[in-house]
mmCIF file of C-alpha atoms in Angstrom:
data_model
loop_
_atom_site.group_PDB
_atom_site.id
_atom_site.type_symbol
_atom_site.label_atom_id
_atom_site.label_comp_id
_atom_site.label_asym_id
_atom_site.label_seq_id
_atom_site.Cartn_x
_atom_site.Cartn_y
_atom_site.Cartn_z
ATOM 1 C CA MET A 1452 -13.680 30.314 -10.875
ATOM 2 C CA ASN A 1453 -16.842 30.336 -13.017
ATOM 3 C CA LEU A 1454 -17.742 28.406 -15.895
ATOM 4 C CA LEU A 1455 -20.460 27.573 -18.484
ATOM 5 C CA ILE A 1456 -20.331 24.753 -20.166
ATOM 6 C CA LYS A 1457 -22.784 25.164 -23.211
ATOM 7 C CA SER A 1458 -24.682 22.164 -25.337
ATOM 8 C CA ALA A 1459 -22.939 19.464 -23.748
ATOM 9 C CA THR A 1460 -24.315 15.885 -23.614
ATOM 10 C CA ILE A 1461 -24.556 14.475 -19.722
ATOM 11 C CA ILE A 1462 -23.290 10.701 -19.661
ATOM 12 C CA ASP A 1463 -23.951 10.100 -15.767
ATOM 13 C CA PRO A 1464 -26.236 6.486 -14.924
ATOM 14 C CA HIS A 1465 -26.416 8.884 -11.576
ATOM 15 C CA SER A 1466 -27.850 12.348 -13.009
ATOM 16 C CA PRO A 1467 -31.676 12.800 -13.296
ATOM 17 C CA TYR A 1468 -29.796 15.033 -16.605
ATOM 18 C CA ASN A 1469 -28.071 11.416 -17.797
ATOM 19 C CA GLN A 1470 -28.381 11.367 -21.712
ATOM 20 C CA GLN A 1471 -29.635 15.326 -22.033
ATOM 21 C CA VAL A 1472 -27.843 18.006 -23.935
ATOM 22 C CA VAL A 1473 -27.518 20.910 -21.315
ATOM 23 C CA ASP A 1474 -25.674 24.174 -19.892
ATOM 24 C CA ILE A 1475 -24.100 23.672 -16.646
ATOM 25 C CA LEU A 1476 -22.644 26.413 -14.591
ATOM 26 C CA ILE A 1477 -20.131 26.026 -12.311
ATOM 27 C CA GLU A 1478 -19.365 28.306 -9.455
ATOM 28 C CA LYS A 1479 -16.639 28.504 -7.388
ATOM 29 C CA GLY A 1480 -15.808 24.360 -7.888
ATOM 30 C CA ILE A 1481 -19.846 24.108 -7.172
ATOM 31 C CA ILE A 1482 -22.550 22.862 -10.551
ATOM 32 C CA THR A 1483 -25.137 25.894 -9.582
ATOM 33 C CA LYS A 1484 -27.863 25.038 -12.107
ATOM 34 C CA ILE A 1485 -28.272 22.146 -14.742
ATOM 35 C CA ALA A 1486 -30.599 23.765 -17.418
ATOM 36 C CA PRO A 1487 -31.276 23.820 -21.701
ATOM 37 C CA GLU A 1488 -30.143 27.483 -22.082
ATOM 38 C CA LEU A 1489 -28.486 29.481 -19.383
ATOM 39 C CA GLU A 1490 -27.075 32.669 -19.639
ATOM 40 C CA ALA A 1491 -23.982 33.593 -16.796
ATOM 41 C CA ASP A 1492 -21.086 35.973 -16.242
ATOM 42 C CA ALA A 1493 -18.462 32.987 -16.339
ATOM 43 C CA GLU A 1494 -15.878 31.469 -18.747
ATOM 44 C CA LEU A 1495 -17.904 30.334 -22.152
ATOM 45 C CA VAL A 1496 -16.715 26.819 -23.129
ATOM 46 C CA GLU A 1497 -19.056 25.727 -26.696
ATOM 47 C CA ALA A 1498 -19.067 22.206 -26.087
ATOM 48 C CA GLU A 1499 -21.886 20.694 -28.790
ATOM 49 C CA GLY A 1500 -21.747 17.297 -29.968
ATOM 50 C CA LYS A 1501 -18.679 16.828 -26.600
ATOM 51 C CA PHE A 1502 -19.602 14.287 -23.787
ATOM 52 C CA VAL A 1503 -19.617 15.571 -19.557
ATOM 53 C CA SER A 1504 -19.287 12.528 -17.321
ATOM 54 C CA PRO A 1505 -17.702 12.078 -13.491
ATOM 55 C CA GLY A 1506 -14.370 12.325 -13.349
ATOM 56 C CA PHE A 1507 -12.457 8.989 -14.074
ATOM 57 C CA PHE A 1508 -10.548 7.239 -11.446
ATOM 58 C CA ASP A 1509 -7.527 5.154 -11.996
ATOM 59 C CA LEU A 1510 -7.240 1.225 -9.703
ATOM 60 C CA ASN A 1511 -2.911 1.284 -10.962
ATOM 61 C CA CYS A 1512 -0.722 3.709 -11.415
ATOM 62 C CA ASN A 1513 2.480 4.202 -11.043
ATOM 63 C CA ILE A 1514 4.565 7.123 -9.460
ATOM 64 C CA GLY A 1515 7.803 6.933 -8.491
ATOM 65 C CA GLU A 1516 7.567 9.705 -5.131
ATOM 66 C CA LEU A 1517 8.792 8.206 -2.898
ATOM 67 C CA GLY A 1518 12.887 7.615 -4.097
ATOM 68 C CA LEU A 1519 11.858 6.710 -7.884
ATOM 69 C CA GLU A 1520 11.277 10.973 -9.000
ATOM 70 C CA THR A 1521 13.315 10.355 -11.937
ATOM 71 C CA LYS A 1522 10.420 8.147 -13.735
ATOM 72 C CA GLU A 1523 7.995 10.405 -12.289
ATOM 73 C CA ASP A 1524 6.598 12.972 -9.396
ATOM 74 C CA LEU A 1525 3.603 13.623 -8.039
ATOM 75 C CA HIS A 1526 3.817 16.946 -9.953
ATOM 76 C CA THR A 1527 4.126 15.181 -13.280
ATOM 77 C CA GLY A 1528 2.197 12.238 -12.746
ATOM 78 C CA THR A 1529 -1.249 13.834 -11.166
ATOM 79 C CA ALA A 1530 -0.595 16.536 -14.200
ATOM 80 C CA ALA A 1531 -0.765 13.570 -16.947
ATOM 81 C CA ALA A 1532 -3.849 12.282 -15.218
ATOM 82 C CA ALA A 1533 -6.039 15.525 -15.812
ATOM 83 C CA ALA A 1534 -4.764 15.605 -19.386
ATOM 84 C CA GLY A 1535 -6.512 12.476 -19.806
ATOM 85 C CA GLY A 1536 -9.470 12.750 -17.823
ATOM 86 C CA PHE A 1537 -8.201 11.430 -14.316
ATOM 87 C CA THR A 1538 -9.421 13.009 -11.575
ATOM 88 C CA GLY A 1539 -8.246 10.562 -8.849
ATOM 89 C CA ILE A 1540 -5.673 7.728 -8.499
ATOM 90 C CA ALA A 1541 -4.643 5.216 -5.998
ATOM 91 C CA LEU A 1542 -1.162 5.358 -6.303
ATOM 92 C CA MET A 1543 1.009 0.948 -5.944
ATOM 93 C CA PRO A 1544 2.887 0.692 -3.063
ATOM 94 C CA ASN A 1545 5.745 -0.068 -5.578
ATOM 95 C CA THR A 1546 8.241 2.661 -4.619
ATOM 96 C CA ILE A 1547 12.086 2.635 -2.266
ATOM 97 C CA PRO A 1548 11.127 2.656 0.357
ATOM 98 C CA PRO A 1549 7.873 1.364 -0.834
ATOM 99 C CA VAL A 1550 4.917 3.032 1.097
ATOM 100 C CA HIS A 1551 4.897 0.085 3.961
ATOM 101 C CA SER A 1552 3.954 1.814 6.841
ATOM 102 C CA LYS A 1553 1.991 5.209 7.934
ATOM 103 C CA ALA A 1554 5.313 7.743 7.340
ATOM 104 C CA GLU A 1555 4.835 7.138 3.732
ATOM 105 C CA ILE A 1556 1.509 7.383 3.110
ATOM 106 C CA GLU A 1557 1.010 11.554 5.002
ATOM 107 C CA TYR A 1558 3.581 12.049 3.630
ATOM 108 C CA LEU A 1559 1.964 11.006 -0.031
ATOM 109 C CA VAL A 1560 -1.530 11.926 1.143
ATOM 110 C CA ASN A 1561 -0.062 16.133 3.109
ATOM 111 C CA ARG A 1562 2.268 16.022 -0.415
ATOM 112 C CA ALA A 1563 -0.675 15.623 -2.833
ATOM 113 C CA LYS A 1564 -3.923 18.183 -0.558
ATOM 114 C CA ARG A 1565 -5.388 20.343 -2.808
ATOM 115 C CA ASN A 1566 -4.675 19.232 -6.229
ATOM 116 C CA LEU A 1567 -7.098 18.770 -9.206
ATOM 117 C CA VAL A 1568 -6.156 14.645 -8.851
ATOM 118 C CA ASP A 1569 -7.285 13.073 -5.877
ATOM 119 C CA VAL A 1570 -3.908 10.323 -4.693
ATOM 120 C CA TYR A 1571 -5.203 8.409 -3.035
ATOM 121 C CA PRO A 1572 -1.577 6.056 -1.743
ATOM 122 C CA LEU A 1573 -2.700 2.140 -1.777
ATOM 123 C CA GLY A 1574 -0.601 0.890 1.469
ATOM 124 C CA ALA A 1575 2.269 -2.549 1.069
ATOM 125 C CA ILE A 1576 0.794 -6.231 2.383
ATOM 126 C CA SER A 1577 3.967 -7.074 3.711
ATOM 127 C CA HIS A 1578 7.313 -5.174 5.524
ATOM 128 C CA LYS A 1579 8.429 -3.718 2.167
ATOM 129 C CA ARG A 1580 7.407 -5.766 -0.264
ATOM 130 C CA GLU A 1581 9.041 -8.903 0.413
ATOM 131 C CA GLY A 1582 5.892 -11.082 1.312
ATOM 132 C CA LYS A 1583 6.843 -12.439 4.790
ATOM 133 C CA ASP A 1584 5.454 -10.271 7.634
ATOM 134 C CA LEU A 1585 2.636 -7.751 7.581
ATOM 135 C CA ALA A 1586 3.033 -4.584 7.580
ATOM 136 C CA GLU A 1587 0.693 -2.033 9.410
ATOM 137 C CA MET A 1588 -1.518 -1.917 7.744
ATOM 138 C CA TYR A 1589 -4.076 -0.681 10.827
ATOM 139 C CA ASP A 1590 -2.279 2.442 10.812
ATOM 140 C CA MET A 1591 -1.496 3.512 7.538
ATOM 141 C CA PHE A 1592 -5.633 2.548 7.389
ATOM 142 C CA LEU A 1593 -6.125 4.984 9.354
ATOM 143 C CA SER A 1594 -3.924 7.652 7.762
ATOM 144 C CA GLY A 1595 -5.488 7.207 4.657
ATOM 145 C CA ALA A 1596 -4.392 3.658 2.719
ATOM 146 C CA LYS A 1597 -8.070 2.664 1.596
ATOM 147 C CA ALA A 1598 -6.478 -0.419 0.186
ATOM 148 C CA PHE A 1599 -3.100 -3.130 0.195
ATOM 149 C CA THR A 1600 -1.944 -4.630 -2.156
ATOM 150 C CA ASP A 1601 2.324 -5.572 -2.581
ATOM 151 C CA GLY A 1602 2.356 -3.864 -5.885
ATOM 152 C CA ASN A 1603 4.016 -6.211 -9.192
ATOM 153 C CA ARG A 1604 4.719 -8.412 -6.877
ATOM 154 C CA PRO A 1605 2.603 -11.453 -5.980
ATOM 155 C CA VAL A 1606 1.828 -12.815 -2.823
ATOM 156 C CA GLN A 1607 3.144 -16.500 -2.911
ATOM 157 C CA ASP A 1608 3.115 -17.816 0.430
ATOM 158 C CA ALA A 1609 -0.662 -18.421 0.696
ATOM 159 C CA GLY A 1610 -0.750 -18.165 4.870
ATOM 160 C CA LEU A 1611 0.363 -14.642 4.159
ATOM 161 C CA MET A 1612 -2.688 -13.768 1.863
ATOM 162 C CA GLU A 1613 -5.418 -15.984 4.486
ATOM 163 C CA ARG A 1614 -3.769 -13.550 6.851
ATOM 164 C CA ALA A 1615 -4.239 -10.732 4.921
ATOM 165 C CA LEU A 1616 -7.831 -11.263 4.924
ATOM 166 C CA LEU A 1617 -8.302 -11.616 7.720
ATOM 167 C CA TYR A 1618 -6.889 -8.622 9.228
ATOM 168 C CA ALA A 1619 -8.593 -6.255 6.656
ATOM 169 C CA GLN A 1620 -11.302 -7.361 7.404
ATOM 170 C CA GLY A 1621 -11.594 -6.456 10.883
ATOM 171 C CA PHE A 1622 -11.834 -2.737 9.710
ATOM 172 C CA ASP A 1623 -13.759 -3.684 5.869
ATOM 173 C CA ALA A 1624 -10.067 -2.974 4.243
ATOM 174 C CA LEU A 1625 -9.863 -3.871 0.589
ATOM 175 C CA ILE A 1626 -7.074 -6.090 -0.424
ATOM 176 C CA LEU A 1627 -5.421 -6.486 -4.078
ATOM 177 C CA SER A 1628 -4.446 -9.632 -5.463
ATOM 178 C CA TYR A 1629 -1.856 -9.511 -8.263
ATOM 179 C CA PRO A 1630 -1.863 -12.274 -9.451
ATOM 180 C CA GLU A 1631 1.363 -14.366 -10.540
ATOM 181 C CA ASP A 1632 2.498 -17.714 -10.019
ATOM 182 C CA THR A 1633 6.288 -16.982 -10.159
ATOM 183 C CA ALA A 1634 7.681 -19.754 -10.185
ATOM 184 C CA ILE A 1635 5.393 -20.913 -13.337
ATOM 185 C CA ALA A 1636 6.110 -17.637 -14.737
ATOM 186 C CA GLY A 1637 10.606 -17.659 -13.588
ATOM 187 C CA LYS A 1638 11.888 -15.419 -15.347
ATOM 188 C CA ALA A 1639 10.457 -15.350 -18.702
ATOM 189 C CA LYS A 1640 9.415 -12.216 -20.846
ATOM 190 C CA VAL A 1641 6.658 -12.773 -22.505
ATOM 191 C CA ASN A 1642 2.936 -14.826 -23.041
ATOM 192 C CA GLU A 1643 3.048 -18.771 -23.932
ATOM 193 C CA GLY A 1644 2.702 -19.548 -27.201
ATOM 194 C CA GLU A 1645 3.116 -19.115 -31.281
ATOM 195 C CA ILE A 1646 4.843 -15.506 -30.638
ATOM 196 C CA SER A 1647 7.212 -16.801 -28.149
ATOM 197 C CA THR A 1648 7.733 -19.900 -30.319
ATOM 198 C CA ILE A 1649 8.307 -17.923 -33.056
ATOM 199 C CA LEU A 1650 11.079 -15.258 -31.658
ATOM 200 C CA GLY A 1651 12.834 -18.240 -29.318
ATOM 201 C CA MET A 1652 11.532 -16.920 -25.395
ATOM 202 C CA LYS A 1653 10.376 -18.933 -23.057
ATOM 203 C CA GLY A 1654 7.113 -17.844 -22.452
ATOM 204 C CA ILE A 1655 4.920 -16.826 -19.060
ATOM 205 C CA PRO A 1656 1.748 -19.253 -19.510
ATOM 206 C CA PRO A 1657 -1.486 -18.214 -18.441
ATOM 207 C CA LEU A 1658 -1.286 -20.916 -15.958
ATOM 208 C CA ALA A 1659 0.489 -18.762 -13.775
ATOM 209 C CA GLU A 1660 -2.326 -16.105 -13.582
ATOM 210 C CA GLU A 1661 -4.392 -18.313 -13.431
ATOM 211 C CA LEU A 1662 -3.408 -21.052 -10.364
ATOM 212 C CA MET A 1663 -2.870 -17.387 -8.113
ATOM 213 C CA ILE A 1664 -6.580 -15.891 -8.799
ATOM 214 C CA ALA A 1665 -7.838 -20.163 -8.448
ATOM 215 C CA ARG A 1666 -5.740 -19.826 -4.639
ATOM 216 C CA ASP A 1667 -6.424 -16.787 -3.794
ATOM 217 C CA LEU A 1668 -10.539 -17.520 -4.396
ATOM 218 C CA TYR A 1669 -10.533 -20.187 -2.192
ATOM 219 C CA LEU A 1670 -9.275 -18.026 0.067
ATOM 220 C CA ALA A 1671 -11.464 -14.960 -0.351
ATOM 221 C CA GLU A 1672 -14.120 -17.832 -0.168
ATOM 222 C CA TYR A 1673 -12.693 -19.561 3.412
ATOM 223 C CA THR A 1674 -12.276 -16.124 4.680
ATOM 224 C CA GLY A 1675 -14.364 -14.620 4.126
ATOM 225 C CA SER A 1676 -13.397 -11.875 3.238
ATOM 226 C CA ARG A 1677 -13.521 -8.886 -0.598
ATOM 227 C CA ILE A 1678 -11.253 -9.485 -2.423
ATOM 228 C CA HIS A 1679 -9.648 -7.602 -5.945
ATOM 229 C CA PHE A 1680 -7.943 -8.912 -8.869
ATOM 230 C CA SER A 1681 -5.476 -6.386 -10.328
ATOM 231 C CA THR A 1682 -4.939 -5.956 -14.725
ATOM 232 C CA ILE A 1683 -5.944 -9.902 -15.010
ATOM 233 C CA SER A 1684 -5.013 -10.700 -19.156
ATOM 234 C CA THR A 1685 -6.317 -14.451 -19.673
ATOM 235 C CA THR A 1686 -9.697 -16.402 -21.040
ATOM 236 C CA ARG A 1687 -9.435 -18.844 -18.126
ATOM 237 C CA SER A 1688 -9.030 -15.851 -16.122
ATOM 238 C CA VAL A 1689 -12.452 -14.418 -16.888
ATOM 239 C CA GLU A 1690 -14.236 -17.522 -16.777
ATOM 240 C CA LEU A 1691 -13.169 -17.972 -12.907
ATOM 241 C CA ILE A 1692 -13.887 -14.578 -11.504
ATOM 242 C CA ARG A 1693 -17.252 -14.963 -13.616
ATOM 243 C CA GLU A 1694 -17.886 -17.918 -11.771
ATOM 244 C CA ALA A 1695 -17.062 -16.784 -8.457
ATOM 245 C CA LYS A 1696 -19.352 -14.428 -8.442
ATOM 246 C CA ARG A 1697 -21.998 -16.314 -9.693
ATOM 247 C CA LYS A 1698 -21.114 -18.316 -6.782
ATOM 248 C CA GLY A 1699 -21.686 -15.136 -4.600
ATOM 249 C CA LEU A 1700 -17.670 -14.259 -3.509
ATOM 250 C CA GLU A 1701 -17.012 -10.703 -2.627
ATOM 251 C CA VAL A 1702 -14.772 -10.148 -5.708
ATOM 252 C CA SER A 1703 -13.826 -7.526 -8.536
ATOM 253 C CA CYS A 1704 -11.150 -6.484 -11.045
ATOM 254 C CA ASP A 1705 -10.235 -5.216 -13.373
ATOM 255 C CA VAL A 1706 -7.814 -5.099 -16.799
ATOM 256 C CA ALA A 1707 -5.774 -2.551 -17.792
ATOM 257 C CA ALA A 1708 -6.299 -0.577 -21.424
ATOM 258 C CA HIS A 1709 -3.533 -2.071 -23.437
ATOM 259 C CA HIS A 1710 -4.384 -5.807 -23.169
ATOM 260 C CA LEU A 1711 -7.276 -4.609 -25.324
ATOM 261 C CA VAL A 1712 -6.067 -3.298 -28.024
ATOM 262 C CA LEU A 1713 -2.345 -5.061 -27.899
ATOM 263 C CA THR A 1714 -2.095 -8.688 -28.646
ATOM 264 C CA ASP A 1715 1.272 -10.534 -28.471
ATOM 265 C CA GLU A 1716 2.072 -10.260 -31.977
ATOM 266 C CA ALA A 1717 3.122 -6.519 -30.845
ATOM 267 C CA LEU A 1718 6.348 -8.317 -29.499
ATOM 268 C CA LEU A 1719 7.240 -9.795 -33.567
ATOM 269 C CA GLY A 1720 9.470 -6.315 -34.003
ATOM 270 C CA PHE A 1721 11.641 -7.926 -30.310
ATOM 271 C CA GLU A 1722 10.346 -3.305 -29.431
ATOM 272 C CA SER A 1723 10.075 -3.549 -26.395
ATOM 273 C CA LEU A 1724 7.568 -0.422 -25.647
ATOM 274 C CA TYR A 1725 5.248 -3.266 -25.768
ATOM 275 C CA LYS A 1726 7.293 -5.099 -22.744
ATOM 276 C CA VAL A 1727 4.116 -5.351 -19.883
ATOM 277 C CA LYS A 1728 3.494 -7.463 -17.236
ATOM 278 C CA PRO A 1729 1.211 -9.199 -17.802
ATOM 279 C CA PRO A 1730 2.183 -9.949 -21.127
ATOM 280 C CA LEU A 1731 0.313 -9.251 -24.068
ATOM 281 C CA ARG A 1732 -2.044 -12.032 -24.693
ATOM 282 C CA THR A 1733 -3.759 -13.412 -27.712
ATOM 283 C CA ARG A 1734 -6.501 -12.464 -29.959
ATOM 284 C CA ASP A 1735 -8.980 -15.088 -27.930
ATOM 285 C CA ASP A 1736 -8.243 -13.478 -24.670
ATOM 286 C CA VAL A 1737 -8.624 -9.883 -25.655
ATOM 287 C CA ASN A 1738 -11.945 -10.974 -26.990
ATOM 288 C CA ALA A 1739 -12.865 -12.972 -23.290
ATOM 289 C CA LEU A 1740 -11.272 -9.830 -21.801
ATOM 290 C CA LEU A 1741 -14.085 -7.927 -24.003
ATOM 291 C CA LYS A 1742 -17.074 -9.657 -23.033
ATOM 292 C CA GLY A 1743 -15.897 -9.851 -19.523
ATOM 293 C CA LEU A 1744 -16.086 -5.932 -19.237
ATOM 294 C CA LYS A 1745 -19.661 -5.612 -21.009
ATOM 295 C CA ASP A 1746 -21.327 -8.547 -18.901
ATOM 296 C CA GLY A 1747 -19.758 -6.976 -15.847
ATOM 297 C CA THR A 1748 -17.313 -10.352 -14.632
ATOM 298 C CA ILE A 1749 -14.695 -6.920 -15.359
ATOM 299 C CA ASP A 1750 -15.354 -4.365 -13.052
ATOM 300 C CA ALA A 1751 -12.898 -1.922 -13.893
ATOM 301 C CA ILE A 1752 -10.159 -0.616 -16.826
ATOM 302 C CA VAL A 1753 -6.427 0.776 -15.048
ATOM 303 C CA SER A 1754 -4.256 2.755 -16.425
ATOM 304 C CA GLN A 1755 -0.693 0.446 -15.296
ATOM 305 C CA HIS A 1756 0.742 4.105 -15.660
ATOM 306 C CA THR A 1757 4.352 2.089 -15.079
ATOM 307 C CA PRO A 1758 6.851 5.279 -16.305
ATOM 308 C CA HIS A 1759 10.187 4.583 -16.813
ATOM 309 C CA GLU A 1760 13.790 7.072 -17.828
ATOM 310 C CA VAL A 1761 14.337 5.765 -21.055
ATOM 311 C CA GLU A 1762 17.814 3.798 -19.902
ATOM 312 C CA PHE A 1763 15.815 1.628 -18.475
ATOM 313 C CA LYS A 1764 13.359 0.583 -22.240
ATOM 314 C CA ASP A 1765 15.236 2.126 -24.875
ATOM 315 C CA VAL A 1766 16.973 -1.712 -24.393
ATOM 316 C CA GLU A 1767 17.419 -4.507 -25.593
ATOM 317 C CA PHE A 1768 14.042 -6.633 -25.086
ATOM 318 C CA GLU A 1769 15.114 -9.357 -22.794
ATOM 319 C CA VAL A 1770 16.638 -6.424 -20.182
ATOM 320 C CA ALA A 1771 14.008 -3.847 -21.207
ATOM 321 C CA GLU A 1772 11.656 -3.178 -17.944
ATOM 322 C CA PHE A 1773 8.340 -4.440 -18.144
ATOM 323 C CA GLY A 1774 5.908 -1.718 -18.298
ATOM 324 C CA ILE A 1775 4.451 1.808 -20.537
ATOM 325 C CA THR A 1776 2.552 5.028 -19.526
ATOM 326 C CA GLY A 1777 -0.778 5.122 -19.798
ATOM 327 C CA LEU A 1778 -2.975 7.965 -17.517
ATOM 328 C CA GLN A 1779 -2.800 10.290 -21.052
ATOM 329 C CA THR A 1780 -4.213 6.795 -23.807
ATOM 330 C CA ALA A 1781 -6.493 4.638 -21.385
ATOM 331 C CA PHE A 1782 -9.450 6.683 -22.584
ATOM 332 C CA SER A 1783 -8.849 7.130 -25.919
ATOM 333 C CA LEU A 1784 -7.873 2.832 -26.049
ATOM 334 C CA ALA A 1785 -10.773 2.503 -24.289
ATOM 335 C CA LEU A 1786 -12.229 3.611 -27.294
ATOM 336 C CA LEU A 1787 -10.630 2.015 -29.739
ATOM 337 C CA ALA A 1788 -11.409 -1.068 -28.496
ATOM 338 C CA GLY A 1789 -14.586 -0.682 -29.728
ATOM 339 C CA LEU A 1790 -16.438 0.144 -25.823
ATOM 340 C CA ASP A 1791 -19.615 1.644 -25.469
ATOM 341 C CA PRO A 1792 -19.227 5.427 -24.014
ATOM 342 C CA GLU A 1793 -21.519 4.527 -20.978
ATOM 343 C CA LEU A 1794 -20.206 1.609 -20.102
ATOM 344 C CA ILE A 1795 -16.305 2.951 -20.248
ATOM 345 C CA ILE A 1796 -17.722 5.825 -17.929
ATOM 346 C CA GLU A 1797 -18.535 2.963 -15.862
ATOM 347 C CA LYS A 1798 -15.375 1.092 -16.111
ATOM 348 C CA LEU A 1799 -13.699 4.354 -15.386
ATOM 349 C CA ALA A 1800 -15.046 6.430 -13.125
ATOM 350 C CA ILE A 1801 -18.074 4.621 -11.204
ATOM 351 C CA ASN A 1802 -17.174 0.807 -10.486
ATOM 352 C CA PRO A 1803 -13.332 1.999 -9.356
ATOM 353 C CA ARG A 1804 -15.072 4.707 -6.980
ATOM 354 C CA ARG A 1805 -17.457 1.971 -5.722
ATOM 355 C CA ILE A 1806 -14.653 -0.802 -5.224
ATOM 356 C CA LEU A 1807 -12.645 1.452 -3.229
ATOM 357 C CA ASN A 1808 -15.323 2.197 -1.190
ATOM 358 C CA LEU A 1809 -15.785 5.877 -2.043
ATOM 359 C CA GLU A 1810 -17.857 9.082 -2.694
ATOM 360 C CA ILE A 1811 -18.733 8.719 -6.659
ATOM 361 C CA PRO A 1812 -19.442 12.004 -8.390
ATOM 362 C CA SER A 1813 -21.960 13.396 -10.021
ATOM 363 C CA VAL A 1814 -23.075 15.775 -12.176
ATOM 364 C CA THR A 1815 -25.734 16.880 -10.642
ATOM 365 C CA GLU A 1816 -26.810 20.922 -9.058
ATOM 366 C CA GLY A 1817 -25.173 21.068 -5.942
ATOM 367 C CA ARG A 1818 -21.959 18.611 -5.857
ATOM 368 C CA GLU A 1819 -18.530 19.643 -6.429
ATOM 369 C CA ALA A 1820 -17.492 19.782 -10.516
ATOM 370 C CA ASN A 1821 -15.973 16.756 -10.124
ATOM 371 C CA LEU A 1822 -16.109 16.278 -14.315
ATOM 372 C CA VAL A 1823 -14.523 15.651 -17.781
ATOM 373 C CA LEU A 1824 -15.175 16.684 -20.675
ATOM 374 C CA PHE A 1825 -14.395 15.134 -24.039
ATOM 375 C CA ASP A 1826 -14.911 14.914 -27.655
ATOM 376 C CA LEU A 1827 -15.632 11.261 -29.070
ATOM 377 C CA GLU A 1828 -15.212 11.683 -32.411
ATOM 378 C CA ALA A 1829 -12.156 14.335 -31.962
ATOM 379 C CA GLU A 1830 -8.607 12.097 -33.255
ATOM 380 C CA TRP A 1831 -5.482 13.893 -31.364
ATOM 381 C CA GLU A 1832 -1.965 12.818 -31.768
ATOM 382 C CA PHE A 1833 0.172 11.612 -29.331
ATOM 383 C CA THR A 1834 3.275 13.011 -28.900
ATOM 384 C CA ARG A 1835 6.407 14.114 -26.915
ATOM 385 C CA ASN A 1836 5.341 17.264 -26.727
ATOM 386 C CA ASN A 1837 1.458 16.880 -25.644
ATOM 387 C CA ASN A 1838 2.999 14.205 -22.987
ATOM 388 C CA LYS A 1839 2.793 15.643 -19.527
ATOM 389 C CA SER A 1840 4.405 12.500 -17.555
ATOM 390 C CA LYS A 1841 8.364 12.553 -16.903
ATOM 391 C CA SER A 1842 8.880 9.254 -19.235
ATOM 392 C CA TYR A 1843 7.275 8.406 -23.005
ATOM 393 C CA ASN A 1844 7.573 5.040 -22.648
ATOM 394 C CA SER A 1845 4.843 4.276 -24.312
ATOM 395 C CA PRO A 1846 4.392 2.684 -28.246
ATOM 396 C CA PHE A 1847 0.952 5.390 -28.572
ATOM 397 C CA ILE A 1848 3.517 8.166 -28.765
ATOM 398 C CA GLY A 1849 3.090 9.092 -32.427
ATOM 399 C CA GLN A 1850 0.059 8.144 -33.241
ATOM 400 C CA SER A 1851 -3.015 9.001 -33.618
ATOM 401 C CA LEU A 1852 -5.945 8.282 -31.358
ATOM 402 C CA LYS A 1853 -9.556 8.984 -31.181
ATOM 403 C CA GLY A 1854 -11.301 10.589 -28.028
ATOM 404 C CA SER A 1855 -10.110 13.681 -27.072
ATOM 405 C CA ILE A 1856 -9.985 15.192 -23.720
ATOM 406 C CA LEU A 1857 -11.262 18.896 -23.598
ATOM 407 C CA LEU A 1858 -11.367 20.151 -19.821
ATOM 408 C CA THR A 1859 -10.683 18.075 -16.018
ATOM 409 C CA LEU A 1860 -11.902 20.064 -13.135
ATOM 410 C CA ASN A 1861 -12.502 18.867 -9.874
ATOM 411 C CA ASN A 1862 -11.492 20.844 -6.407
ATOM 412 C CA ASN A 1863 -11.970 23.864 -8.029
ATOM 413 C CA HIS A 1864 -8.492 23.596 -10.381
ATOM 414 C CA LEU A 1865 -8.853 23.423 -13.930
ATOM 415 C CA TYR A 1866 -7.062 21.839 -16.646
ATOM 416 C CA LYS A 1867 -7.635 22.616 -20.267
ATOM 417 C CA GLN A 1868 -6.349 21.829 -23.931
#
């Protein structure tokens, strides 16, 4: 496949052509020439006023395969990823069976080969994600697992987390912590505060998240290990991680795109599509998250793509499952939050790969073409027709969003709008 992208502005801090308007010639999946004016026998893509960057990478993606393919399978999940500009995704182990041995890792790696979207399954920290015994972490690492997490289940046992941090250190693997103290959070469904009082619902206090972050920071400091916190959501969480970085701890963290634009006020209509975990917080928390992204405290933005069948979301708020689909809307939500394009590329494309010690693509001559073309100003409507996911549990379906993905290219495979 040969492609000539005309008059695109490159956003890529690692490219010598960063911020320049150029033509990009791609031949058989390789960027062979970048210059102000090019002519070639290739498919022409007019991109004046549009932008090219390295393809996005999602650190927190849930796809039902294995066992929950009615929610999402690799085919539909990677289609949604490509439509959202993602050329790589890290899969959470929240499946049945969970991804807790090399058999599941090898199955997913082999199933996803030669796809437009690179797939990196994350292994579970504990056997069956039960939080009791360590899973076969080293075997999974040898089979392709880049990091370990119990997904949407926090590791409640401090001793188990300490052992996981020490064990992973031996082969330079990364532990991802989902920070929630379940004894504090209980069975509550929403953020504790004014809105939960109005709704008459028991709330999850920010303390539930912050206690676990404080604990795991102490453990990481004690063991001298790297640690990454998934989907932080509160002001104090940002402050704790900011202070840990000042002290020199090897800590990183991410935030879900929807937590940058939504607050718990969205729940006033008891709409279950807004039911996520961690729960939507307050405007002050959103402002703290945005500040954390801008000052470097928060390293990455994730989709937290969590598809569900209709019967799990189109029900009363109290019994609905947590989660929304997010692969196709993450970029637009980052723009809606008011973030600069350069910062978005850093948080969506560069840092996620750096966190997992993956090769970072670049829009540079001689490199494999792993890139996305987007229009910052174009508005598009997210509908059930252009939704590529098998599920449609997104509160943004039917809404007009800014920031259109025009083309995604990787592994010599092309998605084009």
